[in-house]
Short mmCIF file of C-alpha atoms in Angstrom, two decimals:
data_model
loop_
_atom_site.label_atom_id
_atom_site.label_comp_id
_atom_site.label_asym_id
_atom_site.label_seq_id
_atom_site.Cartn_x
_atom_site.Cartn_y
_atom_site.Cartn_z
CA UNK S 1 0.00 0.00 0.00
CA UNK S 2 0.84 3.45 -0.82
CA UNK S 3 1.55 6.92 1.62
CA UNK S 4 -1.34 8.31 2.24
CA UNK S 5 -1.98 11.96 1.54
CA UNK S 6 -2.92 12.97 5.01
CA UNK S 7 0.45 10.65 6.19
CA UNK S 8 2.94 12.71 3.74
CA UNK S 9 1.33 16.18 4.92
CA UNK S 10 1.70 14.96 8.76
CA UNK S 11 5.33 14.53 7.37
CA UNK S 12 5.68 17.48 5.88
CA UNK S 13 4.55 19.50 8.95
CA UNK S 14 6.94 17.90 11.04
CA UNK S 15 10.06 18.07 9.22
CA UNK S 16 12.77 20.76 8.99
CA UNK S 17 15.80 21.15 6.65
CA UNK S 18 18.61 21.73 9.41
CA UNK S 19 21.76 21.51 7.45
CA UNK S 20 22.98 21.12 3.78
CA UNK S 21 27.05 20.62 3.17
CA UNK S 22 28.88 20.04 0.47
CA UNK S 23 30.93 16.71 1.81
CA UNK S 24 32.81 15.78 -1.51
CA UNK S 25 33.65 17.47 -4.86
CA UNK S 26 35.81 16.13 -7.90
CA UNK S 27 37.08 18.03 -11.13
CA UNK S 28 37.82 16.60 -13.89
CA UNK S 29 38.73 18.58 -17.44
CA UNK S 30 40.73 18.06 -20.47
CA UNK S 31 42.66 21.15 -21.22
CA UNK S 32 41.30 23.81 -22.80
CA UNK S 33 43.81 23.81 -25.61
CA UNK S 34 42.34 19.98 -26.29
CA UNK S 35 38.53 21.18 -26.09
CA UNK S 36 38.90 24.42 -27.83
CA UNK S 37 38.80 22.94 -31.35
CA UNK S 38 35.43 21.21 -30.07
CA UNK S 39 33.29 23.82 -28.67
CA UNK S 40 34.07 26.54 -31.03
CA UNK S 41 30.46 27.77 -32.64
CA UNK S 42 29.17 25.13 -31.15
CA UNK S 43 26.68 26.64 -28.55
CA UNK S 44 29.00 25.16 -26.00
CA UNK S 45 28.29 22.24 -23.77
CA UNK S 46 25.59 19.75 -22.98
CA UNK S 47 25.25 17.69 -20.09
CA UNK S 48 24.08 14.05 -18.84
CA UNK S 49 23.07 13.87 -15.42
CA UNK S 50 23.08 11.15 -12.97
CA UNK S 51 22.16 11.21 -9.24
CA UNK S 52 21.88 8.75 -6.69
CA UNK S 53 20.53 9.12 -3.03
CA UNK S 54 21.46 6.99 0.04
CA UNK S 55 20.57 7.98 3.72
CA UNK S 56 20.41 6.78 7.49
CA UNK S 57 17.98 7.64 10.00
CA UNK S 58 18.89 8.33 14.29
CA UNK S 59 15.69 7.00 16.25
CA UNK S 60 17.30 8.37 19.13
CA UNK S 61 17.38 11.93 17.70
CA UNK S 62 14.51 11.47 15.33
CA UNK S 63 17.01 13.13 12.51
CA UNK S 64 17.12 12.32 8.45
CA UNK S 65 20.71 12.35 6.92
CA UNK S 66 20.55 11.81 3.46
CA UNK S 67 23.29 12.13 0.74
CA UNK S 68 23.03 13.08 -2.62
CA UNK S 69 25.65 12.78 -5.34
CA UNK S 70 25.40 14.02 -8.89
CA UNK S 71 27.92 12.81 -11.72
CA UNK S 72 27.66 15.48 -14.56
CA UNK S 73 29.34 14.84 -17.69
CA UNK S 74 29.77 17.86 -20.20
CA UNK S 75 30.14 17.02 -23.84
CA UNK S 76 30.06 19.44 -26.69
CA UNK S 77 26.51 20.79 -27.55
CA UNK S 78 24.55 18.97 -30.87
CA UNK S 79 26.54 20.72 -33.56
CA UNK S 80 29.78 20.57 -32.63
CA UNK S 81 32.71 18.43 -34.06
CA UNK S 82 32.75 15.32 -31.68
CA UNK S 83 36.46 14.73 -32.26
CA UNK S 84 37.66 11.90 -30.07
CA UNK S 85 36.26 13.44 -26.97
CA UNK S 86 33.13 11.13 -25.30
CA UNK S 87 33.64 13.85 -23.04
CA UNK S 88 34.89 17.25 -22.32
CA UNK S 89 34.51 17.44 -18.08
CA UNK S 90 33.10 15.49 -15.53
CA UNK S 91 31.88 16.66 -11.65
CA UNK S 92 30.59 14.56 -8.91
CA UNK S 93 29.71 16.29 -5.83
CA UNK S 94 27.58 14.81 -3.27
CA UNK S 95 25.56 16.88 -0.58
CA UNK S 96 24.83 16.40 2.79
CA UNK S 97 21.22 17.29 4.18
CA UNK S 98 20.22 17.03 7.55
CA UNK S 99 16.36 16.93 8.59
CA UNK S 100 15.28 17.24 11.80
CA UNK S 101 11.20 16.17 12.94
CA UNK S 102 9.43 16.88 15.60
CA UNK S 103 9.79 14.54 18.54
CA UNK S 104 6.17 13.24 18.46
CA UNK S 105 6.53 12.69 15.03
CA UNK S 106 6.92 8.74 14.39
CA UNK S 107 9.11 8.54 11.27
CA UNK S 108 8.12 5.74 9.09
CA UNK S 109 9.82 4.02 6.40
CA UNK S 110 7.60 4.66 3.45
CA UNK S 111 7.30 7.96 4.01
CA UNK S 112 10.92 9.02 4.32
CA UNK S 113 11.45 7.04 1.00
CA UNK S 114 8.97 9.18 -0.47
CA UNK S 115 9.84 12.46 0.84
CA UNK S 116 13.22 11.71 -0.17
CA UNK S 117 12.34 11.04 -3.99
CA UNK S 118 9.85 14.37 -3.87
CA UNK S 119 11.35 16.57 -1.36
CA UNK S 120 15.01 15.77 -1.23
CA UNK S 121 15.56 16.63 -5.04
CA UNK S 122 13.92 20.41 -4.97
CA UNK S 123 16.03 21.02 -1.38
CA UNK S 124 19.48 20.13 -3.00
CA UNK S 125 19.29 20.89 -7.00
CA UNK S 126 20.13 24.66 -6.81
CA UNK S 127 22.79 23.87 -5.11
CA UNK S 128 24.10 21.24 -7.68
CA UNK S 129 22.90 23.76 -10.39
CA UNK S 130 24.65 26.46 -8.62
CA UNK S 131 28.50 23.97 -8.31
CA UNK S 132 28.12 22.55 -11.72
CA UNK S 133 27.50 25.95 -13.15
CA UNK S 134 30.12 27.92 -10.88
CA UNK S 135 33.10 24.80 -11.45
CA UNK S 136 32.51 24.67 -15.63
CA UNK S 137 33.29 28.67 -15.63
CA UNK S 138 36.56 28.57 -13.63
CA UNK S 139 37.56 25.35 -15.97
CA UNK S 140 37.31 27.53 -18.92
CA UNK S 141 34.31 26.41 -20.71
CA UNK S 142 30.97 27.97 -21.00
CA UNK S 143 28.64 27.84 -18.41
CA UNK S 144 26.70 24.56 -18.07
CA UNK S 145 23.83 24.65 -17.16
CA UNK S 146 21.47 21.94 -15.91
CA UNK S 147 17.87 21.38 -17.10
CA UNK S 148 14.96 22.05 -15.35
CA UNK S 149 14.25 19.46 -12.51
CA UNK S 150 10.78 18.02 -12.57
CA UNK S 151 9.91 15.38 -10.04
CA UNK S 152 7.52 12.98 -11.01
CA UNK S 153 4.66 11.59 -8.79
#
């Protein structure tokens, strides 16, 4: 059986972002002498997206940790001569979120797996947005810049 909607709003009332961290970051470019040839006139670059959740709950402090990490890879945008590269950067960063709920709140499983595929995503993506978007300008390349998220019932 599913969360029911009157479950997920009791959730929702009783839960608090406390903290977000960044707890890991990796770089990865070719030089820009290498990608040059690729991007130029080509609109610049497109990215593929992956992210993956995992997360631990304290009964004793009735607090959600969950981490998210993104792998972006940046190729050159449709247009562009694909050369050899598969790839022109790739970032991984994962965040840390801490959620605190109220102490008469009873936190079931179900629920936090839910709230973590609806809630976790909209808490955390500007800040991947914001890293991926920051870390492709210092490398030298155009700004990347991640699609729209839209979180699916």
């Amino acid at each position: 059986m599913g969360v029911s909607r009157e479950d997920y709003k009791r959730c929702l009332e009783a839960v608090e972002l406390q903290e977000i961290w960044l707890a890991k970051l990796r770089a990865e470019a070719k030089t820009f002498d290498e990608a040059a040839p690729l991007l130029r006139g080509s609109g610049g670059l497109q990215a593929s997206i992956e992210v993956k959740t995992t997360h631990r709950f304290d009964n004793a402090t009735n607090k959600l940790t969950v981490y998210v990490t993104s792998h972006v890879t940046g190729r050159p945008a449709e247009g562009a001569d694909p050369g050899e590269a598969s790839s022109l950067i790739e970032l991984e960063s994962t965040f840390a979120l801490v959620y605190s709920f109220e102490s008469t709140y009873k936190v079931e499983e179900p629920v936090v797996t839910l709230f973590i595929r609806r809630n976790v995503p909209i808490n955390v993506w500007p800040y991947i947005r914001e890293i991926i978007s920051d870390l492709t300008v210092r490398m030298g390349y155009p700004r990347l810049i991640l699609p729209t998220l839209k979180v699916l019932r």
